[in-house]
mmCIF file with all atom_site columns, C-alpha atoms in Angstrom:
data_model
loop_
_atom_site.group_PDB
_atom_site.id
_atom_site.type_symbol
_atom_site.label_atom_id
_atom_site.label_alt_id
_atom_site.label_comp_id
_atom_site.label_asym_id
_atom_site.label_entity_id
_atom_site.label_seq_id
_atom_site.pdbx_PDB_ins_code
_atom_site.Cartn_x
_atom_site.Cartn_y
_atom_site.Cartn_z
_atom_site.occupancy
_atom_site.B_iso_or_equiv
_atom_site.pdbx_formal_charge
_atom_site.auth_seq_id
_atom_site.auth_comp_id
_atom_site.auth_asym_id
_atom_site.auth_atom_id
_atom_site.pdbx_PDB_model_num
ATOM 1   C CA . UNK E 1 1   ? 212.656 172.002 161.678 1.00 65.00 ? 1   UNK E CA 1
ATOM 2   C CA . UNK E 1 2   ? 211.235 168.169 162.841 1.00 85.00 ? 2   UNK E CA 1
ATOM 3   C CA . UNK E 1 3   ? 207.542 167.417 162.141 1.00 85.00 ? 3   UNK E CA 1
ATOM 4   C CA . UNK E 1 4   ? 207.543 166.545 165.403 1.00 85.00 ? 4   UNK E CA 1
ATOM 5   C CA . UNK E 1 5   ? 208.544 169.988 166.916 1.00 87.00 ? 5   UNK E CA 1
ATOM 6   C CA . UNK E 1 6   ? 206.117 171.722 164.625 1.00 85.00 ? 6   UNK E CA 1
ATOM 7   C CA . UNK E 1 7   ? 203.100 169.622 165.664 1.00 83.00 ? 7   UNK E CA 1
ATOM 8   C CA . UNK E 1 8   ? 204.713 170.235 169.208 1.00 85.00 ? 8   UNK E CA 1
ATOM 9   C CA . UNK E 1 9   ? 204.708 173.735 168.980 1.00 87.00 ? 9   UNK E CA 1
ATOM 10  C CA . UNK E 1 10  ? 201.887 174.486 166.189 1.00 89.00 ? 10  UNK E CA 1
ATOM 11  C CA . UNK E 1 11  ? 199.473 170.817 166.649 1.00 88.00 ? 11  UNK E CA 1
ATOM 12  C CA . UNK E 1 12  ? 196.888 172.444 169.193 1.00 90.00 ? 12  UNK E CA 1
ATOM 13  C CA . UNK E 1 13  ? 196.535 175.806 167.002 1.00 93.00 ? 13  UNK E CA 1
ATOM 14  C CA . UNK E 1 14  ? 196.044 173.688 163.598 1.00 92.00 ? 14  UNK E CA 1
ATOM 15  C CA . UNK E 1 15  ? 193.434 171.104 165.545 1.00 93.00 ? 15  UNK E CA 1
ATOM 16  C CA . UNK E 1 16  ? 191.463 174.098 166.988 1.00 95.00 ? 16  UNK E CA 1
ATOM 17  C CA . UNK E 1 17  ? 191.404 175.964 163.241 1.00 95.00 ? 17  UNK E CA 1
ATOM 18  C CA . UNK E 1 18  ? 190.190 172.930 161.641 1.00 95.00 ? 18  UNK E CA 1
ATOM 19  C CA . UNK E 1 19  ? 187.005 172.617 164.273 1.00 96.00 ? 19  UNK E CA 1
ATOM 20  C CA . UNK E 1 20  ? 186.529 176.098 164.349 1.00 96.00 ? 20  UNK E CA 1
ATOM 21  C CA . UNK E 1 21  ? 186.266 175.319 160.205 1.00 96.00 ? 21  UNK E CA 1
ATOM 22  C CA . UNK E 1 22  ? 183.935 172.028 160.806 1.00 96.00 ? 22  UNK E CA 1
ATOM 23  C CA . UNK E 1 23  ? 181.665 173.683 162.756 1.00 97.00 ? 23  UNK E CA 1
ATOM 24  C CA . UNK E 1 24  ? 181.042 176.684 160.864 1.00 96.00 ? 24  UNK E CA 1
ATOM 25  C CA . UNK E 1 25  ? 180.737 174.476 158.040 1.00 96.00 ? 25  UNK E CA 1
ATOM 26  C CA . UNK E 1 26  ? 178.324 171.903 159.819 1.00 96.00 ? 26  UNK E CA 1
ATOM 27  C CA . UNK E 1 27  ? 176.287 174.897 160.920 1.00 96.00 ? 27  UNK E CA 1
ATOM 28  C CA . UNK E 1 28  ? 175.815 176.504 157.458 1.00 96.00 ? 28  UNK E CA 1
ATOM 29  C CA . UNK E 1 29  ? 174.314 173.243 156.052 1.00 96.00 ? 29  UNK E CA 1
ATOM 30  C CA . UNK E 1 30  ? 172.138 172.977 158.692 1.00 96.00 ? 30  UNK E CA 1
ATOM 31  C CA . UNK E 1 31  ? 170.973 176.681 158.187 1.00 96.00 ? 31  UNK E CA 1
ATOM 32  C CA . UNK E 1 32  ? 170.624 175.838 154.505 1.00 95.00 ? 32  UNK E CA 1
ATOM 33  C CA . UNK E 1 33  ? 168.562 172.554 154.980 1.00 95.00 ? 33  UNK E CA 1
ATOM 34  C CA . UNK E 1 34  ? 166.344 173.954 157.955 1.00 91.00 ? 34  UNK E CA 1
ATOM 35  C CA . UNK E 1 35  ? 165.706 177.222 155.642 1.00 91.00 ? 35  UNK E CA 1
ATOM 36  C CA . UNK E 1 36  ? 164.528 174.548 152.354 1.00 90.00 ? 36  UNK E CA 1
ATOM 37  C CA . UNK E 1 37  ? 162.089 172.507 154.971 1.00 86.00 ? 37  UNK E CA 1
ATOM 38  C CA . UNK E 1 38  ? 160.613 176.243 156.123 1.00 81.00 ? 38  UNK E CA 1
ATOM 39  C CA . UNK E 1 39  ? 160.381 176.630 152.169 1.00 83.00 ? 39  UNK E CA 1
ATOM 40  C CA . UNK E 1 40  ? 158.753 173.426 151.474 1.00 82.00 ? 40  UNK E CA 1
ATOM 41  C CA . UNK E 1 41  ? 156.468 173.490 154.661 1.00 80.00 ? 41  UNK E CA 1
ATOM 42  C CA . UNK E 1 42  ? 155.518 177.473 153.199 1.00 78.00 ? 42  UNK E CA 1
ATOM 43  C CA . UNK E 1 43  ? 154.383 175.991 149.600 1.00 79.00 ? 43  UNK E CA 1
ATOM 44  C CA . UNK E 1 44  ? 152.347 173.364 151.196 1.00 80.00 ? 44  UNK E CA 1
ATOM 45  C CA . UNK E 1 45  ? 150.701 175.472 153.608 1.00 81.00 ? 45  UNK E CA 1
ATOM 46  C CA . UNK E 1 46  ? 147.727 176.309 151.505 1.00 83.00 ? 46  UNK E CA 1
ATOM 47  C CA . UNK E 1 47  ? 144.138 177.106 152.357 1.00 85.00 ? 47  UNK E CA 1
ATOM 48  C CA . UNK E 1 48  ? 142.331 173.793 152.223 1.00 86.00 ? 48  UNK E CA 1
ATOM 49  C CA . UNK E 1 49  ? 145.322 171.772 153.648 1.00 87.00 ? 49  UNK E CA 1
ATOM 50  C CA . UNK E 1 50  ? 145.287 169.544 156.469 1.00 90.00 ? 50  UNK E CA 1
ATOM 51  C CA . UNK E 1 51  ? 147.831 170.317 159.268 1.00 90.00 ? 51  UNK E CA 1
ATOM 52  C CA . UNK E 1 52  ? 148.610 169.130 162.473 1.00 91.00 ? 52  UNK E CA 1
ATOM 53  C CA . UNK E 1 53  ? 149.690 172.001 165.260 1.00 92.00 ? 53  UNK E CA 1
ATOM 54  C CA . UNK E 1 54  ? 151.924 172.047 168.074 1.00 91.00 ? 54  UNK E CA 1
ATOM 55  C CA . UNK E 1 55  ? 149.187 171.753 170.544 1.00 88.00 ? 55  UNK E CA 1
ATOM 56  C CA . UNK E 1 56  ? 148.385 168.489 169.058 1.00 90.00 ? 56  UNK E CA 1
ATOM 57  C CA . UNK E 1 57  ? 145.330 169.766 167.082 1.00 91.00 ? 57  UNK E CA 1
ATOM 58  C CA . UNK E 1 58  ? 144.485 168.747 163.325 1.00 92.00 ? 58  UNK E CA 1
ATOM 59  C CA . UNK E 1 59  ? 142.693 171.100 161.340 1.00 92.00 ? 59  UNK E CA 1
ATOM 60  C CA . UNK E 1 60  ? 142.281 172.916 157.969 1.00 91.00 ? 60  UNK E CA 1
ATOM 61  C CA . UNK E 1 61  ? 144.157 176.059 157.025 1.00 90.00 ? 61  UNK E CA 1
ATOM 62  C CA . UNK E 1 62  ? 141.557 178.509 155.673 1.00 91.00 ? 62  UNK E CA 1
ATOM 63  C CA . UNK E 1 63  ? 143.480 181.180 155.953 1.00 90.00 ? 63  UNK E CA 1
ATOM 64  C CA . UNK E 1 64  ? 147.638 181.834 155.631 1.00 86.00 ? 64  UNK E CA 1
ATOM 65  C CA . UNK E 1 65  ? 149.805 184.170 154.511 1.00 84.00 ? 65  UNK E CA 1
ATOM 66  C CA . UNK E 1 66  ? 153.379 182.861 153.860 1.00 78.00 ? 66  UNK E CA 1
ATOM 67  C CA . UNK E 1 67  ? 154.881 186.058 153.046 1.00 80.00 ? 67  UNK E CA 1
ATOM 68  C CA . UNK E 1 68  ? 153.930 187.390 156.598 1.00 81.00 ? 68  UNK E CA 1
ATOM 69  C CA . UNK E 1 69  ? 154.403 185.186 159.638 1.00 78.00 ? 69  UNK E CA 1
ATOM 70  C CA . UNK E 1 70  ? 153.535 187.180 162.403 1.00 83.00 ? 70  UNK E CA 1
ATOM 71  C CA . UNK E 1 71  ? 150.348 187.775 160.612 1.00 88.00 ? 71  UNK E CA 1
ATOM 72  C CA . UNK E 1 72  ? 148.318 184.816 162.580 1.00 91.00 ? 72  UNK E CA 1
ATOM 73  C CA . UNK E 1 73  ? 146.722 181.758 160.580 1.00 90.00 ? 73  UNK E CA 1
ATOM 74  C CA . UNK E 1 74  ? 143.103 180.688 160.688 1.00 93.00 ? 74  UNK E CA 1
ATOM 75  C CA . UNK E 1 75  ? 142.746 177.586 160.858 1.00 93.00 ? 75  UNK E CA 1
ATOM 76  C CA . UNK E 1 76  ? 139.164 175.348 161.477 1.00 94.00 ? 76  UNK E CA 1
ATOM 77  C CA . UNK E 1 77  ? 139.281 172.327 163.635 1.00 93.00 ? 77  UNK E CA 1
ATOM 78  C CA . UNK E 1 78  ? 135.661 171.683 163.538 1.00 92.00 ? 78  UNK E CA 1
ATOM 79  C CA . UNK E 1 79  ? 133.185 172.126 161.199 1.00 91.00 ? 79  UNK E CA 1
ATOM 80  C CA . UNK E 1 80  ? 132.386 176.038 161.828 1.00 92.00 ? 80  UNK E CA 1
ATOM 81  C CA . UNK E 1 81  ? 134.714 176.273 164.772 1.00 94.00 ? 81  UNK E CA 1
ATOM 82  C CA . UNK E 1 82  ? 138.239 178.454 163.345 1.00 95.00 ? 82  UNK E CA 1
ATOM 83  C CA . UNK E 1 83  ? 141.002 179.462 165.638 1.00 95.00 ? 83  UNK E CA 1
ATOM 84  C CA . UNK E 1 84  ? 143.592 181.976 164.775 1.00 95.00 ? 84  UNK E CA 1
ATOM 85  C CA . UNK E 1 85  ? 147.113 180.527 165.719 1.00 93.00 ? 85  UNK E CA 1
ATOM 86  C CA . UNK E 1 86  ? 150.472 181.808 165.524 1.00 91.00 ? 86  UNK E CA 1
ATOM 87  C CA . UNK E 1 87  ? 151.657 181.270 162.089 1.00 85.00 ? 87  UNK E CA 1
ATOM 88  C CA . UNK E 1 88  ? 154.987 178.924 163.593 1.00 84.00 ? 88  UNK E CA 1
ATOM 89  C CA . UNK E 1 89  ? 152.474 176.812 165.755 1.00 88.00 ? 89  UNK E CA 1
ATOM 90  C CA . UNK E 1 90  ? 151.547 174.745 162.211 1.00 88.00 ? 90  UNK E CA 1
ATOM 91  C CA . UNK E 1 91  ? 154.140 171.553 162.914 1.00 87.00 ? 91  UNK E CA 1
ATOM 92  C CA . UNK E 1 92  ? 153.727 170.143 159.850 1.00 86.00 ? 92  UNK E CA 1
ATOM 93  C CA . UNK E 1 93  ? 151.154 169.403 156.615 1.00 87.00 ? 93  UNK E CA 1
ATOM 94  C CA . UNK E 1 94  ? 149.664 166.001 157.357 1.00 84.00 ? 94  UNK E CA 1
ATOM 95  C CA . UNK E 1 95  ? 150.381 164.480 153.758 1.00 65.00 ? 95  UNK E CA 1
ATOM 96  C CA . UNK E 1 96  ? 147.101 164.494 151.769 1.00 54.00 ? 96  UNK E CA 1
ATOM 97  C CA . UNK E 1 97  ? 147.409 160.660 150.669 1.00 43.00 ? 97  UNK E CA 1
ATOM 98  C CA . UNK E 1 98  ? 147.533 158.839 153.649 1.00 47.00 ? 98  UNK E CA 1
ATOM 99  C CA . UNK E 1 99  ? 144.152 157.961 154.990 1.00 48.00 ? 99  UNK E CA 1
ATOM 100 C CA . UNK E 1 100 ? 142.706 159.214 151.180 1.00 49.00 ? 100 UNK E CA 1
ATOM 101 C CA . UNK E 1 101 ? 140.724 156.491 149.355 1.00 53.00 ? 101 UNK E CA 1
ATOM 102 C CA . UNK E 1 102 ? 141.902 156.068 145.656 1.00 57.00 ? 102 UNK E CA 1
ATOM 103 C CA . UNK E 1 103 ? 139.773 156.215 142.604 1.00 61.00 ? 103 UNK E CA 1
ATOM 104 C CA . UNK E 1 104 ? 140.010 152.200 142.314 1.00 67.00 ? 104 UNK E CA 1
ATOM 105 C CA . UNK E 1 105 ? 139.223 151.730 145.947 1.00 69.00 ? 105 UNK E CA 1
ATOM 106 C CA . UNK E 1 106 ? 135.836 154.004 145.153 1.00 67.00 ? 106 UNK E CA 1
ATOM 107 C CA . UNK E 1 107 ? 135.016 152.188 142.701 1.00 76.00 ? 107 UNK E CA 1
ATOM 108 C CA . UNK E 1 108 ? 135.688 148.933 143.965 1.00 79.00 ? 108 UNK E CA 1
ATOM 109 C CA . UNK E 1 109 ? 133.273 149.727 147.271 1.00 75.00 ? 109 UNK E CA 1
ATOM 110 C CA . UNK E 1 110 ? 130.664 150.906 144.682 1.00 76.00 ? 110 UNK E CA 1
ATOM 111 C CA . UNK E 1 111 ? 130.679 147.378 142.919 1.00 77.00 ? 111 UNK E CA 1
ATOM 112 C CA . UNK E 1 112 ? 130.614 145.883 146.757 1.00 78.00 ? 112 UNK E CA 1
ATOM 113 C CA . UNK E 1 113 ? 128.041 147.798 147.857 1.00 77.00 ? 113 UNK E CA 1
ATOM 114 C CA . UNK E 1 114 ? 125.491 147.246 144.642 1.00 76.00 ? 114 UNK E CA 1
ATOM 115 C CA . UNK E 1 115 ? 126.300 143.317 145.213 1.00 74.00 ? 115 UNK E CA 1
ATOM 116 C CA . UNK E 1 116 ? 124.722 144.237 148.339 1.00 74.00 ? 116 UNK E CA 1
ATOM 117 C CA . UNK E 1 117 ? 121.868 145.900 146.976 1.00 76.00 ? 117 UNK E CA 1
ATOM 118 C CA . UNK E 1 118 ? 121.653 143.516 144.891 1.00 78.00 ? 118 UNK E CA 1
ATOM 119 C CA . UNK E 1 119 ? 121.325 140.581 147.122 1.00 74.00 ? 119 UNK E CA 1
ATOM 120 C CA . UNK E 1 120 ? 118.926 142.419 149.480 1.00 73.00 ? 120 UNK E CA 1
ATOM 121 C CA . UNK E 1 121 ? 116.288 143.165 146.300 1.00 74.00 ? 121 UNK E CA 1
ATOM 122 C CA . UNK E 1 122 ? 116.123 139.390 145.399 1.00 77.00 ? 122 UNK E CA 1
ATOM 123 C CA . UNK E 1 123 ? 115.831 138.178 148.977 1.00 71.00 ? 123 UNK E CA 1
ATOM 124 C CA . UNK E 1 124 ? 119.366 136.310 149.838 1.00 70.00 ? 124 UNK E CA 1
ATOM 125 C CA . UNK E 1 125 ? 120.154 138.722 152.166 1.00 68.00 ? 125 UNK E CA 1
ATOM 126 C CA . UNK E 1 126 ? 117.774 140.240 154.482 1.00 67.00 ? 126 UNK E CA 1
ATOM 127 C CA . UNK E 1 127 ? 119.110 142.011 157.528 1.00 63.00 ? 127 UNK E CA 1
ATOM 128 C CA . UNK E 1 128 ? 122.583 142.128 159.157 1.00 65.00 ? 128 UNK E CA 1
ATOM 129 C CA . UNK E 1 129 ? 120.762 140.680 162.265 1.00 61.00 ? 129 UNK E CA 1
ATOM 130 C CA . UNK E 1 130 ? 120.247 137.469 160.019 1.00 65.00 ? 130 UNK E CA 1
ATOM 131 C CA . UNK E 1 131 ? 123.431 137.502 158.786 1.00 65.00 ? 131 UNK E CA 1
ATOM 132 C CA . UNK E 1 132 ? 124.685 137.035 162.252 1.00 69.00 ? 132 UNK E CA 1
ATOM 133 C CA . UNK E 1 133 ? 122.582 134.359 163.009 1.00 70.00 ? 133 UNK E CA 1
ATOM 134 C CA . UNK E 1 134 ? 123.247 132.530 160.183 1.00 70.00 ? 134 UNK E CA 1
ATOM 135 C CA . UNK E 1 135 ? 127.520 132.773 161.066 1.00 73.00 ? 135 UNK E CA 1
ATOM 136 C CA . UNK E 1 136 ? 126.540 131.962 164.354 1.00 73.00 ? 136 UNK E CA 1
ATOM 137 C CA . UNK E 1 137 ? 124.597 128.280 163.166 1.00 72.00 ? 137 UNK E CA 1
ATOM 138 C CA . UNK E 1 138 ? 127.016 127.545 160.637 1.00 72.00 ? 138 UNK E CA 1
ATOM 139 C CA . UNK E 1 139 ? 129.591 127.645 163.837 1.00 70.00 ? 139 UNK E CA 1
ATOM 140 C CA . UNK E 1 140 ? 127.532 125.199 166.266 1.00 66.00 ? 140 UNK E CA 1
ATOM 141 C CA . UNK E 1 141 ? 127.061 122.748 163.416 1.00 61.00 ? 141 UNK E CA 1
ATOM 142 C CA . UNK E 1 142 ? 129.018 119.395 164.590 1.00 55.00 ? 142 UNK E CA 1
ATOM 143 C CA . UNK E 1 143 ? 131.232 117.123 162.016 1.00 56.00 ? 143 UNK E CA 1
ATOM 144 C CA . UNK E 1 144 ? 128.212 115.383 162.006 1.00 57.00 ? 144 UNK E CA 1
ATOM 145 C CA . UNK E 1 145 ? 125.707 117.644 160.606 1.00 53.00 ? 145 UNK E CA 1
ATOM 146 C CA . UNK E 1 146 ? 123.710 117.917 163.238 1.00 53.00 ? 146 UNK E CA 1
ATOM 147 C CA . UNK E 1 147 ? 123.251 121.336 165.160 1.00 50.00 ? 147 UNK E CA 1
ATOM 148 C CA . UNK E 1 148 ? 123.692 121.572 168.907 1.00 51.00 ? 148 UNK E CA 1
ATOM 149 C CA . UNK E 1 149 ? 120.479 122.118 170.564 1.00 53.00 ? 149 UNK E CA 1
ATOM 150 C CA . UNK E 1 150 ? 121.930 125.440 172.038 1.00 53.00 ? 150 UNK E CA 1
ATOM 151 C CA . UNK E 1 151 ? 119.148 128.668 173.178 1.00 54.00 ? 151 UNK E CA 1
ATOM 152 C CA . UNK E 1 152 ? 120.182 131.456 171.254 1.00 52.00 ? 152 UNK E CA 1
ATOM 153 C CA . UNK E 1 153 ? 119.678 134.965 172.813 1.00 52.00 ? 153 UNK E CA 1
#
C-alpha cells in the first residue's frame, strides 16, 4: 500500500484523533491549573485578609469557611459595616505587601519626623504657613539679590 493512498484514505480519521487527543489534553491542564489557583486563593482566604470582590468592593474577610462554599462569607468594608457575600464573589486576595510600609520605612519617618520636632522646639521652624512663605521669597529673589517688591496675599 502507497503512503499516499493511506493518508488518502485514513489522513482525515488520524488528523481528527490527534485533536480529539490535544484537546482533551489541553483541557485537563487547564482543569488542573484552574483547580491549584482555587487552592491557593482557599489558603489565602483567611479572616483578617484583604480582598477585593467582584462588585468592585475591598474589604476584610472576618469570616470564611473554605471547606464549605455555599456557606456565605462575611466580609467588612467599613469599619463596623460587614456584608455577607457569596463565597465565589471574593475575586482575588489583594497581596498584603503592596501599599504596606516596611520596618525601615517606619523607622526612617520616625527619625524624619523627630528632626521635625526637633527643629520646631529650638525655633528654626515655626509653622508650615512660614515655611511657605519662606519657599515663596527665596523664589522672587532676582540674580541680583534683591527681592521683587511683589504684595503677597
Amino acid at each position: 500500500m502507497d503512503i499516499a493512498a493511506f493518508f488518502g484514505n485514513y489522513g482525515l480519521i488520524i488528523l481528527l484523533v490527534a485533536l480529539l487527543i490535544f484537546m482533551f489534553w489541553s483541557s485537563r491542564r487547564r482543569m488542573q491549573k484552574q483547580k491549584l489557583e482555587q487552592e491557593q486563593k482557599a489558603r489565602q482566604t483567611v479572616p483578617g485578609a484583604e480582598v477585593l470582590l467582584q462588585g468592585g468592593l475591598y474589604g476584610t474577610i472576618v469570616a470564611y469557611a473554605p471547606e464549605n462554599l455555599d456557606q456565605p462569607a462575611l466580609v467588612e468594608i467599613a469599619p463596623g459595616v460587614e456584608i455577607k457575600v457569596h463565597s465565589q464573589a471574593i475575586l482575588r486576595v489583594v497581596d498584603p505587601a503592596q501599599g504596606a510600609l516596611t520596618e525601615d520605612d517606619f523607622t526612617e519617618a520616625e527619625a524624619s519626623e523627630a528632626g521635625y520636632v526637633a527643629g520646631v522646639a529650638s525655633g528654626s521652624i515655626s509653622s508650615i504657613s512660614d515655611d511657605a512663605a519662606r519657599a515663596d521669597a527665596e523664589k522672587t529673589i532676582d540674580p541680583d539679590g534683591d527681592a521683587d517688591q511683589k504684595p503677597r496675599a
